Short mmCIF file of C-alpha atoms in Angstrom, two decimals:
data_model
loop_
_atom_site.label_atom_id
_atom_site.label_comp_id
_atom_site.label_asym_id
_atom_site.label_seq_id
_atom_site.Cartn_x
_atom_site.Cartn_y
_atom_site.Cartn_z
CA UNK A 1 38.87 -35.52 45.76
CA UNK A 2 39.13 -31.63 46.81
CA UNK A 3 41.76 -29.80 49.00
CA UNK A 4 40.67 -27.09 51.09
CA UNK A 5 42.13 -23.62 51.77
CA UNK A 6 44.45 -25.02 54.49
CA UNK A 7 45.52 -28.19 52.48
CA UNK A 8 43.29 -30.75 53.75
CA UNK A 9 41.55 -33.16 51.64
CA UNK A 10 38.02 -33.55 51.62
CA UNK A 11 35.75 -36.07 50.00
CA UNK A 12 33.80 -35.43 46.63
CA UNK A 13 31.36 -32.78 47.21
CA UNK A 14 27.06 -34.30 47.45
CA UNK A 15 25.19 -33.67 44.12
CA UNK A 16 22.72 -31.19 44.70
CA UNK A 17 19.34 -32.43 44.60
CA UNK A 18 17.20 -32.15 42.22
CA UNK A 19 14.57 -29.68 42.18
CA UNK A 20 10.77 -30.74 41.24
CA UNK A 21 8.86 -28.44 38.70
CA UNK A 22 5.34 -27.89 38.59
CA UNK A 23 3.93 -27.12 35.58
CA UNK A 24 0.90 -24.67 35.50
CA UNK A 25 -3.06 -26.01 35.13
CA UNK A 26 -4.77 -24.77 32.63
CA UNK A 27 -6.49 -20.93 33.31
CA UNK A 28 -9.51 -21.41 30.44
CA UNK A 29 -10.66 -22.72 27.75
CA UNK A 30 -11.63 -20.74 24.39
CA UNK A 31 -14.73 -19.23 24.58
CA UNK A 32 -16.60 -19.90 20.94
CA UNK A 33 -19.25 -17.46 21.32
CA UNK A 34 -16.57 -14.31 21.59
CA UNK A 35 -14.03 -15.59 19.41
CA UNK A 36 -16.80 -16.37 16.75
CA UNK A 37 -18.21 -12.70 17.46
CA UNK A 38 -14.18 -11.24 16.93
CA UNK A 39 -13.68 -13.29 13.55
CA UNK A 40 -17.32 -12.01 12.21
CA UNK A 41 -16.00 -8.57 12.65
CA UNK A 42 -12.67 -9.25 11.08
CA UNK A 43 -13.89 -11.24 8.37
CA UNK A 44 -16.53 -8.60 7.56
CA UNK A 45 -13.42 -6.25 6.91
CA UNK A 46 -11.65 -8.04 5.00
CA UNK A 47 -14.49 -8.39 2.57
CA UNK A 48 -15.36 -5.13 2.60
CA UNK A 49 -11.84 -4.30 1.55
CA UNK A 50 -11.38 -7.22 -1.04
CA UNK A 51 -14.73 -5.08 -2.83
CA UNK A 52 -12.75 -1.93 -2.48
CA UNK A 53 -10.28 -2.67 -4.08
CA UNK A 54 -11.76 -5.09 -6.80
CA UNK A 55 -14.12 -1.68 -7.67
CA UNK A 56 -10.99 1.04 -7.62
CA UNK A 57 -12.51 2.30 -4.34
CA UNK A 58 -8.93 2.42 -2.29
CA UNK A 59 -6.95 4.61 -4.81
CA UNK A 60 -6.39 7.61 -3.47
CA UNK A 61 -6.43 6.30 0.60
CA UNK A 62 -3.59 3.68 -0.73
CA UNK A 63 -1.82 6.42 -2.28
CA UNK A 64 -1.67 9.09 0.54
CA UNK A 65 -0.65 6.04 2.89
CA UNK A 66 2.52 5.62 0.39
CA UNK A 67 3.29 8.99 0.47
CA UNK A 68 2.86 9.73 4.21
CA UNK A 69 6.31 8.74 4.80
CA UNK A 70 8.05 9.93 1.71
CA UNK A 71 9.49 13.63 0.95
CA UNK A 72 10.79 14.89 -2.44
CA UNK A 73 11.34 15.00 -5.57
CA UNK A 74 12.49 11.49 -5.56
CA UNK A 75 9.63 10.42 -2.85
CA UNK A 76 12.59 9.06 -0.79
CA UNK A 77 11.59 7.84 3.06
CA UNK A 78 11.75 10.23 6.06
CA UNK A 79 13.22 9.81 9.77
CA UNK A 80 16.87 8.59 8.16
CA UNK A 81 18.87 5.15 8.15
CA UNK A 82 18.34 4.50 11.84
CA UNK A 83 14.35 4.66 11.16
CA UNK A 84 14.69 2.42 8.08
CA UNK A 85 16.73 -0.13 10.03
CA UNK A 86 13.99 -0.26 12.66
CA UNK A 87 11.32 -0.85 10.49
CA UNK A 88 13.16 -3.52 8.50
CA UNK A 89 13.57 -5.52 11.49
CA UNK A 90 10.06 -4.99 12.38
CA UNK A 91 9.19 -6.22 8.97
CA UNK A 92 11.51 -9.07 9.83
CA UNK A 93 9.30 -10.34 12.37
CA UNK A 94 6.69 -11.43 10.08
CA UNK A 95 9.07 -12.85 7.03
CA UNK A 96 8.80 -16.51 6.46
CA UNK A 97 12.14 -17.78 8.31
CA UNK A 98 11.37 -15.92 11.66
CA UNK A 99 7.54 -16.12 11.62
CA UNK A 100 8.04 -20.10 11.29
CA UNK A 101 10.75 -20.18 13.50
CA UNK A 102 8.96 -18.43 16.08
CA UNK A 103 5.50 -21.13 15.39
CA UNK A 104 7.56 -23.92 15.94
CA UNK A 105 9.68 -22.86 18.92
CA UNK A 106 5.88 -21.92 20.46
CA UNK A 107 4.79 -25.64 19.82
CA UNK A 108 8.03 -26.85 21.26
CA UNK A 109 7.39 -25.21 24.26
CA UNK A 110 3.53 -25.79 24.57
CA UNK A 111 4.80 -29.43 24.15
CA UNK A 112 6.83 -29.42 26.95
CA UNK A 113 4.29 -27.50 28.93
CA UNK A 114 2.20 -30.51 28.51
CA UNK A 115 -0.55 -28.26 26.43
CA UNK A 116 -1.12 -30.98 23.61
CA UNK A 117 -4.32 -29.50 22.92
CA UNK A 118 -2.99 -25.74 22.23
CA UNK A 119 0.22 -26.75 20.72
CA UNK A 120 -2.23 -29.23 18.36
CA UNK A 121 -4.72 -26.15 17.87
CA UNK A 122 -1.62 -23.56 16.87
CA UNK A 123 -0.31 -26.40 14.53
CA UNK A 124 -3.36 -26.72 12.72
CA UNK A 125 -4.05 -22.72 12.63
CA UNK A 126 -0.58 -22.11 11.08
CA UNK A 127 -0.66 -24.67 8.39
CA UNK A 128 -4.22 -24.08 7.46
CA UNK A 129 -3.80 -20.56 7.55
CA UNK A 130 -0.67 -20.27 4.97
CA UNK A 131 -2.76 -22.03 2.73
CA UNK A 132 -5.94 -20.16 2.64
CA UNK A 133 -3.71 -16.75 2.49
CA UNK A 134 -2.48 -18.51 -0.91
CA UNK A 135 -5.76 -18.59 -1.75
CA UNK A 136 -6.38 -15.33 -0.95
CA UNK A 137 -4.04 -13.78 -3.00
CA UNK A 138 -4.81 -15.42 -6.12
CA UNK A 139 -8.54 -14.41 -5.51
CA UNK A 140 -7.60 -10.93 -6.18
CA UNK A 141 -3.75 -10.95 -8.30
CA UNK A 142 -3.11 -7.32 -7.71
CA UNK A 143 0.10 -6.32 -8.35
CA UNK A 144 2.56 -4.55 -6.27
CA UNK A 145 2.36 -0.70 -5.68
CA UNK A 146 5.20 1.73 -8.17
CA UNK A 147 4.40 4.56 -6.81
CA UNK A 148 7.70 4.90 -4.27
CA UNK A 149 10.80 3.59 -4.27
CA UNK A 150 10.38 -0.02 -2.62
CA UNK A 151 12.90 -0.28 0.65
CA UNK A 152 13.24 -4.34 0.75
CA UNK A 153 12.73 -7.17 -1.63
CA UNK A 154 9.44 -8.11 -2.53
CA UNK A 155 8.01 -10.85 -4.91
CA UNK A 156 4.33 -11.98 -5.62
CA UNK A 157 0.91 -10.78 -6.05
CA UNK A 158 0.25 -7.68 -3.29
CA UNK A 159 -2.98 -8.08 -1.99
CA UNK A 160 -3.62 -9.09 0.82
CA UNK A 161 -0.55 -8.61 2.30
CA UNK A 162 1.58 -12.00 2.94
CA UNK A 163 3.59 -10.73 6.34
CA UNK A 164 0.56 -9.01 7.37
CA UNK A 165 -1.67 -12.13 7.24
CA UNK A 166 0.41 -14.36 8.82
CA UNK A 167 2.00 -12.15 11.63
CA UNK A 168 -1.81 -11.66 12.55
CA UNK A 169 -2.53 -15.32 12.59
CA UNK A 170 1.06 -16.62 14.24
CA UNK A 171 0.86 -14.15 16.61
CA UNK A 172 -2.48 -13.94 17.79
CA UNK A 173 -2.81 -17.42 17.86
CA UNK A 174 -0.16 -17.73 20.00
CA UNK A 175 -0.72 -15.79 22.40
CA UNK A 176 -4.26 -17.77 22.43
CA UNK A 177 -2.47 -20.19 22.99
CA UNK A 178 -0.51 -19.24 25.83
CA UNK A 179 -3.32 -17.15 27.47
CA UNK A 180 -4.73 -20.46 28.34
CA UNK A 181 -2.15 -20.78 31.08
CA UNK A 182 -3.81 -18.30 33.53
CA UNK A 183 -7.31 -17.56 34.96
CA UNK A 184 -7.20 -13.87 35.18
CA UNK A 185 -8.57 -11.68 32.59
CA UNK A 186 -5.74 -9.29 32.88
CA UNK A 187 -3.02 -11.87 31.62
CA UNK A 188 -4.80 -13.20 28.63
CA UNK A 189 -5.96 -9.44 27.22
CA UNK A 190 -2.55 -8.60 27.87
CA UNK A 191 -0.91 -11.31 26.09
CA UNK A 192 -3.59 -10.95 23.01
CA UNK A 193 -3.78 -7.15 23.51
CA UNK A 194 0.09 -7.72 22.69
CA UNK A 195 0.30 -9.75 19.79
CA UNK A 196 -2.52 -8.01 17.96
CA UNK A 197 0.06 -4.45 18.50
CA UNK A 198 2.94 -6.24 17.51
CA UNK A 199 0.99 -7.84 14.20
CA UNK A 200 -0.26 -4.33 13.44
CA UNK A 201 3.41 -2.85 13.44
CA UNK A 202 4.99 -5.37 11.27
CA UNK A 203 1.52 -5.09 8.74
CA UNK A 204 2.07 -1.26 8.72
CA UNK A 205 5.65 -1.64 8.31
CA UNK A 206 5.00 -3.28 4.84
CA UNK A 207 3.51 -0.05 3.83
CA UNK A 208 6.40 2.37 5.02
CA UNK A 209 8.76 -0.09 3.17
CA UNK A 210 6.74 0.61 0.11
CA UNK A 211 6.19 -2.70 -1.20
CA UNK A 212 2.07 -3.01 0.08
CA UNK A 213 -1.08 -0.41 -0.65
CA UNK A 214 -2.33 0.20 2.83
CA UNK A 215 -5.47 -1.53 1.74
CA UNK A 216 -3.19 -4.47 1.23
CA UNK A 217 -2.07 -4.82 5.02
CA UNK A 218 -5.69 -3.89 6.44
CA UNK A 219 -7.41 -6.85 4.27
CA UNK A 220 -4.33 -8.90 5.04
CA UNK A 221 -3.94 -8.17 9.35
CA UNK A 222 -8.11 -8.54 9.21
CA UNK A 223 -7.92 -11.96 7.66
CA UNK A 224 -4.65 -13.16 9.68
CA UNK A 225 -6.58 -12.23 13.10
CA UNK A 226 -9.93 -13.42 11.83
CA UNK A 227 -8.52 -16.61 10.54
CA UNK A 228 -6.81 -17.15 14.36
CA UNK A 229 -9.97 -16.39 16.30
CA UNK A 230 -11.87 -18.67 13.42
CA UNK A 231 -9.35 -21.45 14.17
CA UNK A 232 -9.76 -21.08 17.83
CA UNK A 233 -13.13 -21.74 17.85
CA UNK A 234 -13.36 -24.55 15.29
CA UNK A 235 -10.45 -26.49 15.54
CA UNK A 236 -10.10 -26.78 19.32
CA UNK A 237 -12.45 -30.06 19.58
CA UNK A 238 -10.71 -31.81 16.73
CA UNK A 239 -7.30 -30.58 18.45
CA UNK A 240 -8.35 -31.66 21.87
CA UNK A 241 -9.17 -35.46 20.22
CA UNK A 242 -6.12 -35.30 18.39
CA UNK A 243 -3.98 -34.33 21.26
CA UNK A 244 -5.32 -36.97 23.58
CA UNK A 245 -5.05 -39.84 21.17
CA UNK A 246 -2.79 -42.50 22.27
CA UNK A 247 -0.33 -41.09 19.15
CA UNK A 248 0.08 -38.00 20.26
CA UNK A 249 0.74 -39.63 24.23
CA UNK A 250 3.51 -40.84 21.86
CA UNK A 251 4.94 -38.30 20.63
CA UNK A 252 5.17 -35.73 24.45
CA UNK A 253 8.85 -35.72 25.11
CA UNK A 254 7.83 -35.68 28.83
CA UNK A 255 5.89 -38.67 28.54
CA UNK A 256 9.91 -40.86 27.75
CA UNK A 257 11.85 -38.89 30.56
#
């Protein structure tokens, strides 16, 4: 029971009622033809960089990227502590623990969005997509630039570069993902427009940190992004029957509200 103001007692106060959510329709579907025309491009550069470097083409770009941001005797990194911070946490962004936390959280949420088919589709690009970077690395086994004093820890073969392949692929194929919740052009180049920016700072921040050739983090964004448009356009009709199997009805925590 309640009292009001003036002392009176009133009787327990309705439950408010319960509001209905609608949950958006689907804006498109992938298109194959462009996002097979994208990867070509993207995969075209990343070959053309793994014979680069395999023939000693990249030395002196990969060494004037190092030094861009260094001064001195002791090639020590320009702009201050505040700069370095800022670039560490962009570099952060594409580091195993936040990169995977930010995959899964994106699948939780398609999930609950009732996109099976995307959050399927993302699954598959991600998992796939760490493994063929593997690949990729031992393909090639270059080591990891001396030239500058490296800013963060770094372990592993250098090329292409780890954070710069998957940021590229998590983050692009996200927001492919998402894009396919509206119609309008503007939204979905926006949304991809965004993650391809965002990929590209945390690949470049690799090289400011020292610790990747810029070669490195162009072969590495080129494959990431190729790899998500690749994914897109392959994997979305064994993600759609994979998502609408009666197992995967099983599995949408909407479907035991």
């Amino acid at each position: 029971m309640d009292q009001s103001r003036d002392g009176a007692t009133t009787g327990p106060k309705a439950p408010l009622p319960a509001e209905t959510v609608s949950l958006p329709a689907r804006g498109f579907t992938i298109d194959r033809g462009k996002a097979l025309a994208a990867a070509g491009v993207l995969w075209a550069i990343w070959a053309l960089m793994i014979w680069l470097v395999t023939q000693g083409r990249t030395e002196g770009f990969d060494h004037s990227g190092l030094l861009l941001y260094r001064a001195g005797i002791e090639l020590q990194p320009m702009g201050g502590n505040m700069l370095q911070e800022a670039v560490r946490d962009i570099t952060a962004l594409g580091g195993v623990l936040l990169s995977t936390f930010s995959a899964c959280a994106a699948i939780v949420a398609l999930l609950f969005l009732r996109m099976r088919r995307e959050a399927t589709l993302f699954g598959l690009t991600v998992v796939l997509g760490w493994g063929l970077n593997a690949a990729m690395k031992l393909l090639v086994g270059r080591e990891r630039p001396t030239l500058v004093p490296h800013l963060t820890e770094a372990a592993g073969y250098s090329f292409p570069s780890g954070h710069s392949f998957a940021s590229a692929m998590i983050y692009i194929g996200m927001a492919l993902a998402f894009a396919s919740l509206s119609s309008r052009h503007t939204v979905r180049y926006t949304l991809i427009g965004s993650a391809m920016v965002i990929s590209i700072m945390i690949a470049w921040s690799r090289v400011m940190l020292g610790v990747h050739f810029p070669s490195d983090v162009i072969a590495g964004w080129s494959g990431g992004a190729a790899w998500a448009f690749t994914a897109a356009a392959l994997l979305y009709e064994p993600a759609k029957r994979a998502a609408d199997s009666a197992a995967a009805h099983g599995l949408d925590p909407l479907e035991h509200r």
